[in-house]
């Protein structure tokens, strides 16, 4: 589902960004063109552009300046998704078949490369050197996060800290940077954009933890892929980490591999739920959300505060 | 072989760049670290940094400013090689096993992503917005060239124009941009850096055609992979295009696929040679080289002219 109901007042600007995204991923290679548009469709809620626009409202809102940052960020995110799906050997994303499934890993690799390259083109339209530094650093962290994810696959002895650092790099940082750069594009003073960075970071952490919970507790229909798929792919997320504090449950979880069937998986999910790990994960997600809301309170009054709060609360409550 | 004998006076600066490259590709992931260093070793002659340094000599040579451009370009090139090898299912590069062969396609994809991300970090140190535009555009073209290469694989009815556009994007443009950006970093006036762009473009075209010839006429020992490998992978290069003007040879070439054995391939290579296609290809390479040398003549006097001419002549004569 899209978050458009939250920000009617941004409809024109979000539509503009959507059209520009379509144009950005177009290619004279039919293959890449089809793959990119497929990917854009599956790309989801456009929360990064939304955060850019809302954060810019704390300063001087000029869509021509903000647009390039929103586009660059959404394209970076989209490029990372397609490479992610290769790493995870994912067949489905949000109910749609992945590029690597519809074509193959190599097409997915090159489609991702192409979209990343297009995002760099939008970056060149950004004149602020600070914005460049922030964006490049975010790309390095994003890729490092992916590499960590590969390293940590099926590594059942990882710590909570490993997990948190991974989701920071994988998700929270790009959302933090969306908020920060929106504010920078709006030419707010440093104390504003630094706070918005923090807000985005906390929201991003909460968001990813919720995502990781939903992978266990949603239905296949809601997820567009089987429940427990993260664990099957070797991605050890928060509910599994909490549940593994119980040696018997840990022993079961450690047996999981790519060939684990649905019946076995639903038994393991049941065991995880019974440890209270889902509830504990919700609590940590909620703690990050409360921190985000606290940071938001400290920010000066702006028309953007209410929708940001609504998004935060939506993230806390979303079911899929 | 490295070109170091050509430019003793640059030894200190080239050593500096080499060390910085080593540092740039280092990663706390042992896997990525090993893969990146393996790749750097196989990366070749560092001709892009050499062109950056030499071109900067036409203006104000300041290594601190030039360095970032040389590093960004060499890292972009290195990242493109590893993704190339995935596309081509290449086992060997310059006598060393490829990342996709030593590990797998996914490790190669992520190692390439990581190296590209690091190159973006060096780009952020570049303050000139023109340099950013040129670099980003070059990355888009490079990726587009790769996509063209996938599209054109085993497409035996392609034209000379298809081939030339492909090698422009794949090779010539990055060398052209190395020369252009070196000059821009040296703060030369536009007529100088535009000429150096042209010089690099012509050199790059000549260089790639020579490369494509060598793939047919060098020995396996010299190439570090079997002769005729480009054609086996479906990459239709200039000698094959020329030879296909003869219908009987064309019929033989069209039968080539990934499973074509060495004996059949060496018969086909012999047929290609007999059409005069190698000689014709040498002529076109030579024409580009002459154009490069003519552009060089028009450039103002500089200590860099002689080594640039030597490199041009080396490229015209190189045997592997």
Coordinates of C-alpha atoms in Angstrom, one line a residue:
Chain A
X1 CA 0.0 0.0 0.0
X2 CA 1.1 3.5 -0.7
X3 CA 1.2 6.2 2.0
X4 CA -0.5 8.8 -0.3
X5 CA -3.5 9.2 2.0
X6 CA -1.1 10.7 4.6
X7 CA 0.0 13.7 2.5
X8 CA -2.6 14.9 0.1
X9 CA -0.9 18.3 0.0
X10 CA 2.1 16.7 -1.6
X11 CA 0.2 14.9 -4.3
X12 CA 1.3 17.1 -7.2
X13 CA 5.0 16.9 -6.2
X14 CA 4.9 13.1 -5.5
X15 CA 3.2 12.6 -8.9
X16 CA 5.9 14.6 -10.5
X17 CA 8.6 12.4 -8.8
X18 CA 6.7 9.3 -9.8
X19 CA 6.7 10.4 -13.5
X20 CA 10.3 11.3 -13.3
X21 CA 11.2 7.9 -11.8
X22 CA 9.5 6.2 -14.7
X23 CA 11.5 8.4 -17.1
X24 CA 14.7 7.8 -15.2
X25 CA 14.6 4.0 -15.5
X26 CA 13.6 4.0 -19.2
X27 CA 16.2 2.5 -21.4
X28 CA 16.5 1.8 -25.1
X29 CA 17.3 -1.8 -24.2
X30 CA 13.9 -3.4 -24.1
X31 CA 15.2 -5.9 -21.6
X32 CA 16.5 -3.4 -19.2
X33 CA 13.5 -1.2 -19.7
X34 CA 11.1 -4.0 -18.9
X35 CA 13.1 -5.1 -15.9
X36 CA 13.4 -1.6 -14.5
X37 CA 9.7 -0.8 -14.8
X38 CA 8.9 -4.2 -13.2
X39 CA 11.2 -3.2 -10.4
X40 CA 9.7 0.2 -10.0
X41 CA 6.2 -1.3 -9.7
X42 CA 7.4 -3.6 -6.9
X43 CA 9.3 -0.8 -5.3
X44 CA 6.7 0.1 -2.7
X45 CA 5.8 3.1 -0.7
X46 CA 8.2 5.8 -1.9
X47 CA 8.8 6.6 1.7
X48 CA 12.3 8.0 1.0
X49 CA 10.9 10.7 -1.4
X50 CA 8.1 11.4 1.2
X51 CA 10.7 12.0 3.9
X52 CA 12.7 14.2 1.6
X53 CA 9.7 16.4 0.9
X54 CA 8.5 16.6 4.4
X55 CA 11.9 17.4 5.8
X56 CA 12.4 20.2 3.3
X57 CA 9.3 21.8 4.7
X58 CA 11.4 22.8 7.8
X59 CA 13.2 25.2 5.5
X60 CA 12.6 26.8 2.2
X61 CA 10.6 24.3 0.1
X62 CA 11.6 24.5 -3.5
X63 CA 10.6 21.5 -5.5
X64 CA 13.2 22.0 -8.3
X65 CA 16.0 21.7 -5.7
X66 CA 14.4 18.9 -3.6
X67 CA 13.4 16.8 -6.6
X68 CA 16.9 15.6 -7.5
X69 CA 17.6 14.5 -4.0
X70 CA 14.3 12.5 -3.8
X71 CA 15.0 10.9 -7.1
X72 CA 18.6 10.0 -6.4
X73 CA 17.6 8.4 -3.1
X74 CA 14.7 6.4 -4.5
X75 CA 16.8 5.2 -7.4
X76 CA 19.7 4.2 -5.0
X77 CA 17.1 2.3 -2.9
X78 CA 15.6 0.6 -6.0
X79 CA 19.0 -0.4 -7.3
X80 CA 19.9 -1.9 -3.9
X81 CA 16.6 -4.0 -4.0
X82 CA 17.4 -5.7 -7.2
X83 CA 20.9 -6.7 -6.0
X84 CA 19.5 -7.7 -2.7
X85 CA 17.2 -10.1 -4.4
X86 CA 20.1 -11.7 -6.2
X87 CA 22.0 -12.2 -2.9
X88 CA 18.8 -13.6 -1.3
X89 CA 17.9 -15.7 -4.3
X90 CA 14.4 -14.2 -3.8
X91 CA 11.7 -15.2 -6.3
X92 CA 9.1 -12.8 -5.1
X93 CA 9.0 -9.2 -3.9
X94 CA 5.7 -7.7 -2.7
X95 CA 3.7 -10.3 -4.6
X96 CA 5.6 -9.7 -7.8
X97 CA 8.2 -11.9 -9.3
X98 CA 11.8 -10.6 -9.0
X99 CA 14.1 -9.7 -11.9
X100 CA 16.4 -12.6 -11.1
X101 CA 13.4 -14.9 -11.1
X102 CA 11.9 -13.5 -14.4
X103 CA 15.2 -13.3 -16.2
X104 CA 18.4 -14.2 -14.3
X105 CA 21.1 -13.0 -11.9
X106 CA 23.0 -11.3 -14.6
X107 CA 20.1 -9.3 -15.9
X108 CA 19.4 -8.3 -12.3
X109 CA 23.0 -7.3 -11.8
X110 CA 23.0 -5.0 -14.8
X111 CA 19.5 -3.6 -14.2
X112 CA 20.7 -2.6 -10.8
X113 CA 23.9 -1.1 -12.2
X114 CA 21.9 0.9 -14.7
X115 CA 19.5 2.3 -12.1
X116 CA 22.4 3.2 -9.8
X117 CA 24.1 4.9 -12.7
X118 CA 20.9 6.9 -13.4
X119 CA 20.8 7.9 -9.8
X120 CA 24.3 9.3 -10.1
X121 CA 23.1 11.5 -13.0
X122 CA 20.5 13.0 -10.7
X123 CA 23.2 13.5 -8.1
X124 CA 25.2 15.6 -10.5
X125 CA 22.3 18.1 -10.6
X126 CA 22.8 18.6 -6.9
X127 CA 25.2 21.6 -6.3
X128 CA 25.7 21.3 -2.6
X129 CA 29.0 19.4 -1.9
X130 CA 27.8 18.4 1.6
X131 CA 24.8 16.6 0.0
X132 CA 27.3 14.7 -2.3
X133 CA 29.4 13.6 0.7
X134 CA 26.3 12.4 2.6
X135 CA 24.9 10.5 -0.4
X136 CA 28.2 8.8 -1.4
X137 CA 28.8 7.8 2.2
X138 CA 25.3 6.4 2.4
X139 CA 25.9 4.3 -0.7
X140 CA 29.1 2.9 0.7
X141 CA 27.3 2.0 4.0
X142 CA 24.4 0.5 2.1
X143 CA 26.8 -1.8 0.1
X144 CA 28.8 -2.6 3.3
X145 CA 25.5 -3.5 4.9
X146 CA 24.8 -5.9 2.1
X147 CA 28.3 -7.4 2.5
X148 CA 27.7 -7.8 6.2
X149 CA 24.4 -9.6 5.4
X150 CA 26.2 -12.1 3.2
X151 CA 28.9 -12.6 5.9
X152 CA 26.3 -13.1 8.6
X153 CA 24.1 -15.5 6.7
X154 CA 23.3 -18.7 8.6
X155 CA 25.7 -17.4 11.3
X156 CA 23.6 -18.4 14.3
X157 CA 26.0 -17.1 16.9
X158 CA 25.7 -13.4 15.9
X159 CA 24.8 -10.8 18.5
X160 CA 22.1 -8.2 18.8
X161 CA 24.7 -5.7 18.0
X162 CA 25.6 -7.4 14.7
X163 CA 21.9 -7.3 13.8
X164 CA 21.4 -3.6 14.7
X165 CA 24.5 -2.5 12.8
X166 CA 23.2 -4.4 9.8
X167 CA 19.8 -2.9 9.7
X168 CA 21.2 0.5 10.4
X169 CA 23.3 0.2 7.2
X170 CA 20.7 -1.7 5.2
X171 CA 17.7 0.5 6.0
X172 CA 17.9 3.1 8.7
X173 CA 20.8 5.1 7.2
X174 CA 19.1 5.8 3.9
X175 CA 15.9 7.0 5.6
X176 CA 18.0 9.1 8.0
X177 CA 19.8 10.6 5.0
X178 CA 16.5 11.2 3.2
X179 CA 15.4 13.4 6.1
X180 CA 18.8 15.0 6.5
X181 CA 19.2 15.8 2.8
X182 CA 15.6 17.1 2.4
X183 CA 16.4 19.6 5.2
X184 CA 19.7 20.5 3.7
X185 CA 18.0 21.1 0.3
X186 CA 15.6 23.3 2.2
X187 CA 18.6 25.2 3.6
X188 CA 17.8 24.7 7.2
X189 CA 20.4 25.3 9.8
X190 CA 22.6 22.3 11.0
X191 CA 20.7 21.8 14.3
X192 CA 17.5 21.1 12.2
X193 CA 19.0 18.8 9.7
X194 CA 21.0 16.9 12.3
X195 CA 17.8 16.3 14.3
X196 CA 15.9 15.2 11.2
X197 CA 18.8 12.8 10.5
X198 CA 18.2 11.3 14.0
X199 CA 14.5 11.2 13.5
X200 CA 15.0 9.3 10.2
X201 CA 17.5 6.9 11.8
X202 CA 15.1 6.0 14.7
X203 CA 12.1 5.6 12.3
X204 CA 14.3 3.5 10.0
X205 CA 15.3 1.1 12.8
X206 CA 11.7 0.8 14.0
X207 CA 10.6 0.2 10.4
X208 CA 13.1 -2.5 9.7
X209 CA 12.4 -4.3 12.9
X210 CA 8.6 -4.3 12.1
X211 CA 9.5 -5.6 8.7
X212 CA 11.5 -8.4 10.2
X213 CA 8.6 -9.3 12.6
X214 CA 6.1 -9.3 9.8
X215 CA 8.2 -11.8 7.9
X216 CA 7.3 -14.3 10.7
X217 CA 3.7 -13.4 11.6
X218 CA 2.1 -12.3 8.3
X219 CA 0.4 -14.6 5.9
X220 CA 1.9 -15.6 2.6
X221 CA -0.9 -13.6 0.9
X222 CA 0.1 -10.5 2.8
X223 CA 3.8 -10.9 2.3
X224 CA 3.7 -12.0 -1.3
X225 CA 6.2 -14.7 -0.3
X226 CA 6.1 -17.6 2.3
X227 CA 6.3 -16.6 6.0
X228 CA 9.7 -17.3 7.6
X229 CA 11.5 -16.6 4.3
X230 CA 14.2 -14.4 5.9
X231 CA 15.3 -17.2 8.1
X232 CA 15.1 -19.7 5.3
X233 CA 17.5 -17.5 3.4
X234 CA 19.8 -17.4 6.4
X235 CA 19.0 -13.8 7.4
X236 CA 18.9 -14.0 11.2
X237 CA 16.6 -11.2 12.3
X238 CA 15.5 -9.9 15.7
X239 CA 12.7 -12.4 16.5
X240 CA 15.0 -15.3 15.7
X241 CA 17.8 -13.8 17.8
X242 CA 15.6 -13.3 20.8
X243 CA 14.1 -16.8 20.4
X244 CA 17.6 -18.4 20.2
X245 CA 18.2 -17.4 23.9
X246 CA 16.3 -20.7 24.5
X247 CA 18.6 -23.6 23.7
X248 CA 15.9 -25.9 22.5
X249 CA 14.5 -23.3 20.1
X250 CA 18.0 -22.4 19.0
X251 CA 18.7 -26.1 18.1
X252 CA 15.6 -26.1 15.9
X253 CA 16.5 -22.7 14.2
X254 CA 20.0 -23.9 13.5
X255 CA 18.6 -26.7 11.4
X256 CA 16.9 -24.3 8.9
X257 CA 18.3 -24.1 5.4
X258 CA 17.1 -23.2 1.9
X259 CA 15.3 -26.5 1.6
X260 CA 13.3 -26.3 4.8
X261 CA 9.6 -26.9 3.9
X262 CA 6.6 -24.8 4.9
X263 CA 5.3 -27.3 7.5
X264 CA 8.6 -27.4 9.4
X265 CA 8.9 -23.6 9.1
X266 CA 5.5 -23.0 10.5
X267 CA 6.3 -25.2 13.5
X268 CA 9.5 -23.2 14.1
X269 CA 7.6 -19.9 13.7
X270 CA 5.2 -21.2 16.4
X271 CA 8.1 -22.0 18.7
X272 CA 9.6 -18.5 18.1
X273 CA 6.2 -16.9 19.0
X274 CA 5.9 -19.0 22.1
X275 CA 9.2 -17.7 23.5
X276 CA 7.8 -14.2 23.5
X277 CA 10.4 -13.1 20.9
X278 CA 7.8 -11.3 18.7
X279 CA 6.5 -9.3 21.6
X280 CA 10.0 -8.4 22.6
X281 CA 10.8 -7.3 19.1
X282 CA 7.7 -5.1 19.0
X283 CA 8.9 -3.5 22.2
X284 CA 12.3 -2.6 20.7
X285 CA 10.6 -1.3 17.6
X286 CA 8.4 0.8 19.8
X287 CA 11.3 2.1 21.7
X288 CA 12.9 3.4 18.5
X289 CA 9.6 4.9 17.5
X290 CA 9.3 6.7 20.8
X291 CA 12.8 8.1 20.3
X292 CA 11.8 9.3 16.9
X293 CA 8.6 11.0 18.2
X294 CA 10.7 12.6 21.0
X295 CA 13.1 14.1 18.4
X296 CA 10.1 15.3 16.4
X297 CA 8.8 17.2 19.4
X298 CA 12.0 19.1 19.7
X299 CA 11.8 20.3 16.1
X300 CA 10.3 23.8 15.5
X301 CA 6.7 24.1 14.3
X302 CA 6.1 23.2 10.7
X303 CA 3.3 22.0 8.6
X304 CA 5.4 18.8 8.1
X305 CA 5.3 17.8 11.8
X306 CA 1.8 16.3 11.7
X307 CA 2.3 14.1 8.7
X308 CA 5.7 12.9 10.0
X309 CA 4.0 11.9 13.2
X310 CA 1.3 10.1 11.3
X311 CA 3.9 8.2 9.3
X312 CA 5.7 7.3 12.5
X313 CA 2.5 6.0 14.0
X314 CA 1.6 4.2 10.9
X315 CA 4.9 2.4 10.9
X316 CA 4.3 1.4 14.5
X317 CA 1.0 -0.2 13.7
X318 CA 1.4 -1.5 10.2
X319 CA 0.4 -5.1 9.7
X320 CA 2.0 -5.8 6.3
Chain B
X1 CA 53.2 -5.6 -18.5
X2 CA 52.9 -2.2 -16.9
X3 CA 53.7 1.0 -18.8
X4 CA 55.9 2.3 -16.0
X5 CA 59.0 2.4 -18.2
X6 CA 57.3 5.2 -20.2
X7 CA 57.0 7.7 -17.4
X8 CA 59.8 7.5 -14.9
X9 CA 59.1 11.0 -13.9
X10 CA 55.6 10.0 -12.6
X11 CA 56.9 7.1 -10.6
X12 CA 56.3 8.8 -7.2
X13 CA 52.8 9.9 -8.1
X14 CA 51.9 6.5 -9.6
X15 CA 53.2 4.7 -6.6
X16 CA 51.1 6.9 -4.4
X17 CA 48.0 6.1 -6.5
X18 CA 48.8 2.4 -6.4
X19 CA 49.0 2.5 -2.6
X20 CA 45.8 4.5 -2.4
X21 CA 44.1 2.0 -4.6
X22 CA 45.1 -0.8 -2.3
X23 CA 43.7 1.1 0.6
X24 CA 40.5 2.0 -1.3
X25 CA 39.5 -1.6 -2.0
X26 CA 40.3 -2.8 1.5
X27 CA 37.3 -4.0 3.4
X28 CA 36.7 -5.5 6.9
X29 CA 34.9 -8.3 5.1
X30 CA 37.7 -10.8 4.5
X31 CA 35.8 -12.1 1.5
X32 CA 35.4 -8.8 -0.2
X33 CA 38.9 -7.8 0.8
X34 CA 40.5 -10.9 -0.8
X35 CA 38.3 -10.5 -3.9
X36 CA 39.1 -6.8 -4.4
X37 CA 42.8 -7.3 -4.0
X38 CA 42.7 -10.2 -6.4
X39 CA 40.9 -8.0 -8.9
X40 CA 43.3 -5.1 -8.4
X41 CA 46.2 -7.4 -9.2
X42 CA 44.5 -8.5 -12.4
X43 CA 43.5 -4.9 -13.3
X44 CA 46.4 -4.3 -15.6
X45 CA 48.3 -1.3 -16.8
X46 CA 46.7 1.6 -14.9
X47 CA 46.4 3.5 -18.2
X48 CA 43.6 5.6 -16.9
X49 CA 45.6 7.1 -14.0
X50 CA 48.5 7.6 -16.4
X51 CA 46.3 9.6 -18.8
X52 CA 44.9 11.7 -16.0
X53 CA 48.4 12.6 -14.8
X54 CA 49.8 13.3 -18.2
X55 CA 46.8 15.4 -19.2
X56 CA 47.0 17.4 -16.1
X57 CA 50.6 18.5 -17.2
X58 CA 49.0 20.7 -19.8
X59 CA 47.8 22.9 -16.9
X60 CA 48.7 23.4 -13.3
X61 CA 49.9 20.0 -12.0
X62 CA 48.8 19.5 -8.4
X63 CA 48.8 15.9 -7.4
X64 CA 46.4 16.4 -4.4
X65 CA 43.7 17.6 -6.8
X66 CA 44.5 15.1 -9.6
X67 CA 44.7 12.1 -7.4
X68 CA 41.0 11.8 -6.6
X69 CA 40.1 11.9 -10.3
X70 CA 42.7 9.2 -11.1
X71 CA 41.5 7.0 -8.3
X72 CA 37.8 7.4 -9.0
X73 CA 38.4 6.5 -12.7
X74 CA 40.6 3.5 -12.0
X75 CA 38.1 2.2 -9.4
X76 CA 35.1 2.7 -11.8
X77 CA 37.1 0.8 -14.4
X78 CA 38.0 -2.0 -11.9
X79 CA 34.3 -2.3 -10.8
X80 CA 33.2 -2.6 -14.4
X81 CA 35.7 -5.4 -15.1
X82 CA 34.3 -7.6 -12.3
X83 CA 30.7 -7.2 -13.5
X84 CA 31.9 -7.7 -17.1
X85 CA 33.4 -11.0 -16.2
X86 CA 30.0 -12.1 -14.7
X87 CA 28.3 -11.1 -18.0
X88 CA 30.9 -13.0 -20.0
X89 CA 31.1 -16.0 -17.7
X90 CA 34.8 -15.4 -17.9
X91 CA 37.1 -17.8 -15.9
X92 CA 40.3 -16.0 -16.5
X93 CA 41.5 -12.4 -16.8
X94 CA 45.1 -11.6 -17.6
X95 CA 46.2 -15.1 -16.6
X96 CA 44.5 -14.9 -13.2
X97 CA 41.2 -16.6 -12.2
X98 CA 38.2 -14.2 -12.1
X99 CA 36.2 -13.5 -9.0
X100 CA 33.1 -15.2 -10.4
X101 CA 35.3 -18.3 -11.0
X102 CA 37.1 -18.3 -7.7
X103 CA 33.9 -17.5 -5.7
X104 CA 30.6 -17.0 -7.6
X105 CA 28.5 -14.5 -9.5
X106 CA 27.0 -13.0 -6.4
X107 CA 30.4 -12.3 -4.7
X108 CA 31.5 -10.7 -8.0
X109 CA 28.4 -8.6 -8.1
X110 CA 28.9 -7.3 -4.6
X111 CA 32.7 -6.8 -4.9
X112 CA 31.9 -4.7 -8.0
X113 CA 29.3 -2.7 -6.1
X114 CA 31.7 -2.1 -3.2
X115 CA 34.5 -0.9 -5.5
X116 CA 32.1 1.4 -7.3
X117 CA 30.8 2.7 -4.0
X118 CA 34.4 3.5 -3.0
X119 CA 35.0 5.3 -6.2
X120 CA 32.0 7.5 -5.4
X121 CA 33.7 8.4 -2.1
X122 CA 36.7 9.7 -4.0
X123 CA 34.4 11.6 -6.3
X124 CA 33.0 13.5 -3.4
X125 CA 36.5 14.9 -2.8
X126 CA 36.3 16.5 -6.2
X127 CA 34.9 20.0 -5.9
X128 CA 34.4 20.9 -9.6
X129 CA 30.8 20.3 -10.6
X130 CA 31.8 19.9 -14.3
X131 CA 34.0 17.0 -13.3
X132 CA 31.0 15.4 -11.5
X133 CA 28.8 15.7 -14.6
X134 CA 31.5 14.2 -16.8
X135 CA 32.1 11.3 -14.5
X136 CA 28.5 10.4 -13.9
X137 CA 27.7 10.6 -17.5
X138 CA 30.7 8.3 -18.2
X139 CA 29.4 5.7 -15.7
X140 CA 25.9 5.8 -17.3
X141 CA 27.5 5.3 -20.8
X142 CA 29.8 2.5 -19.5
X143 CA 26.8 0.6 -18.1
X144 CA 24.7 1.3 -21.2
X145 CA 27.7 -0.1 -23.2
X146 CA 27.6 -3.3 -21.1
X147 CA 23.8 -3.6 -21.7
X148 CA 24.4 -3.2 -25.4
X149 CA 27.0 -5.9 -25.2
X150 CA 24.4 -8.3 -23.6
X151 CA 21.8 -7.3 -26.3
X152 CA 24.2 -7.8 -29.1
X153 CA 25.6 -11.2 -28.0
X154 CA 25.5 -13.8 -30.7
X155 CA 23.7 -11.2 -32.9
X156 CA 25.5 -12.0 -36.1
X157 CA 23.7 -9.4 -38.2
X158 CA 25.0 -6.4 -36.3
X159 CA 26.7 -3.6 -38.2
X160 CA 30.1 -1.9 -37.9
X161 CA 28.3 1.0 -36.4
X162 CA 26.9 -1.2 -33.6
X163 CA 30.4 -2.4 -32.9
X164 CA 31.9 1.1 -32.9
X165 CA 29.3 2.5 -30.6
X166 CA 29.7 -0.4 -28.2
X167 CA 33.5 0.0 -27.9
X168 CA 33.1 3.7 -27.6
X169 CA 30.9 3.2 -24.5
X170 CA 32.8 0.2 -23.2
X171 CA 36.4 1.6 -23.5
X172 CA 37.0 4.8 -25.4
X173 CA 34.8 7.0 -23.4
X174 CA 36.5 6.3 -20.0
X175 CA 39.9 6.9 -21.6
X176 CA 38.6 10.1 -23.2
X177 CA 37.2 11.2 -19.9
X178 CA 40.5 10.4 -18.1
X179 CA 42.3 12.8 -20.4
X180 CA 39.6 15.4 -20.2
X181 CA 39.3 15.3 -16.4
X182 CA 43.1 15.3 -15.9
X183 CA 43.2 18.5 -17.9
X184 CA 40.2 20.0 -16.1
X185 CA 41.9 19.2 -12.8
X186 CA 44.9 21.0 -14.1
X187 CA 42.5 23.9 -14.8
X188 CA 43.4 24.2 -18.5
X189 CA 41.1 26.2 -20.8
X190 CA 38.3 24.4 -22.6
X191 CA 40.0 24.2 -25.9
X192 CA 42.8 22.1 -24.3
X193 CA 40.6 19.7 -22.3
X194 CA 38.3 19.2 -25.3
X195 CA 41.2 18.3 -27.5
X196 CA 42.5 15.9 -24.8
X197 CA 39.1 14.3 -24.7
X198 CA 39.3 13.7 -28.4
X199 CA 42.9 12.4 -28.1
X200 CA 41.7 9.9 -25.5
X201 CA 38.7 8.9 -27.5
X202 CA 40.8 8.1 -30.6
X203 CA 43.4 6.3 -28.5
X204 CA 40.6 4.3 -26.7
X205 CA 39.0 3.2 -30.0
X206 CA 42.4 2.1 -31.3
X207 CA 43.3 0.4 -28.1
X208 CA 40.0 -1.6 -28.0
X209 CA 40.3 -2.7 -31.6
X210 CA 43.8 -3.9 -31.0
X211 CA 42.5 -5.8 -28.0
X212 CA 39.9 -7.4 -30.1
X213 CA 42.4 -8.4 -32.7
X214 CA 44.7 -9.9 -30.1
X215 CA 41.9 -12.1 -28.8
X216 CA 42.1 -13.9 -32.2
X217 CA 45.9 -13.9 -33.0
X218 CA 47.6 -14.2 -29.6
X219 CA 48.5 -17.4 -28.0
X220 CA 46.6 -18.8 -24.9
X221 CA 49.8 -18.1 -22.9
X222 CA 49.9 -14.5 -23.9
X223 CA 46.2 -13.9 -23.4
X224 CA 45.8 -15.8 -20.2
X225 CA 42.6 -17.4 -21.7
X226 CA 42.0 -19.4 -24.9
X227 CA 42.2 -17.6 -28.3
X228 CA 38.8 -16.7 -29.8
X229 CA 37.2 -16.4 -26.4
X230 CA 35.4 -13.2 -27.3
X231 CA 33.6 -14.9 -30.2
X232 CA 32.9 -18.0 -28.1
X233 CA 31.2 -15.7 -25.5
X234 CA 29.1 -14.2 -28.3
X235 CA 30.9 -10.9 -28.4
X236 CA 31.1 -10.1 -32.1
X237 CA 34.2 -7.9 -32.6
X238 CA 35.7 -6.2 -35.6
X239 CA 37.7 -9.1 -37.1
X240 CA 34.6 -11.3 -37.0
X241 CA 32.5 -8.5 -38.5
X242 CA 34.9 -8.0 -41.4
X243 CA 35.2 -11.7 -42.0
X244 CA 31.4 -12.2 -42.1
X245 CA 31.3 -10.3 -45.3
X246 CA 32.2 -13.6 -46.8
X247 CA 29.1 -15.8 -46.7
X248 CA 30.9 -19.1 -46.2
X249 CA 33.0 -17.8 -43.3
X250 CA 29.8 -16.2 -41.9
X251 CA 28.1 -19.5 -41.9
X252 CA 31.0 -21.0 -39.9
X253 CA 31.1 -18.1 -37.4
X254 CA 27.3 -18.3 -36.8
X255 CA 27.7 -21.9 -35.6
X256 CA 30.0 -20.8 -32.7
X257 CA 28.6 -21.1 -29.2
X258 CA 29.9 -21.5 -25.6
X259 CA 30.6 -25.2 -26.2
X260 CA 32.7 -24.7 -29.4
X261 CA 36.0 -26.6 -28.8
X262 CA 39.6 -25.3 -29.3
X263 CA 40.1 -27.3 -32.5
X264 CA 37.0 -25.9 -34.2
X265 CA 37.8 -22.5 -33.0
X266 CA 41.4 -22.5 -34.3
X267 CA 40.0 -23.6 -37.7
X268 CA 37.6 -20.6 -37.7
X269 CA 40.3 -18.2 -36.6
X270 CA 42.4 -19.5 -39.5
X271 CA 39.4 -18.7 -41.9
X272 CA 39.0 -15.3 -40.4
X273 CA 42.7 -14.5 -40.9
X274 CA 42.5 -15.7 -44.5
X275 CA 39.8 -13.2 -45.4
X276 CA 42.2 -10.4 -44.5
X277 CA 40.0 -9.3 -41.6
X278 CA 42.8 -9.0 -39.2
X279 CA 44.8 -6.8 -41.6
X280 CA 41.7 -4.6 -42.2
X281 CA 41.1 -4.3 -38.4
X282 CA 44.7 -3.2 -37.9
X283 CA 44.1 -0.5 -40.6
X284 CA 41.1 0.9 -38.7
X285 CA 43.0 0.8 -35.4
X286 CA 45.9 2.6 -37.1
X287 CA 43.5 5.2 -38.5
X288 CA 42.2 6.0 -35.0
X289 CA 45.8 6.2 -33.8
X290 CA 46.7 8.6 -36.6
X291 CA 43.8 10.8 -35.6
X292 CA 45.0 10.7 -32.0
X293 CA 48.5 11.7 -33.0
X294 CA 47.1 14.6 -35.2
X295 CA 45.2 15.9 -32.2
X296 CA 48.3 15.7 -30.1
X297 CA 50.2 17.8 -32.6
X298 CA 47.7 20.6 -32.2
X299 CA 48.1 20.7 -28.5
X300 CA 50.5 23.3 -27.0
X301 CA 54.0 22.2 -26.0
X302 CA 54.2 20.4 -22.7
X303 CA 56.5 17.8 -21.1
X304 CA 53.5 15.4 -21.4
X305 CA 53.5 15.4 -25.2
X306 CA 56.4 13.0 -25.6
X307 CA 55.2 10.3 -23.2
X308 CA 51.6 10.6 -24.7
X309 CA 53.1 10.0 -28.1
X310 CA 55.1 7.0 -26.8
X311 CA 51.9 5.5 -25.3
X312 CA 50.1 6.0 -28.5
X313 CA 52.8 4.2 -30.5
X314 CA 53.0 1.5 -27.9
X315 CA 49.3 0.9 -28.3
X316 CA 49.7 0.7 -32.0
X317 CA 52.4 -1.9 -31.8
X318 CA 51.5 -4.0 -28.7
X319 CA 51.4 -7.7 -29.2
X320 CA 49.5 -8.7 -26.0

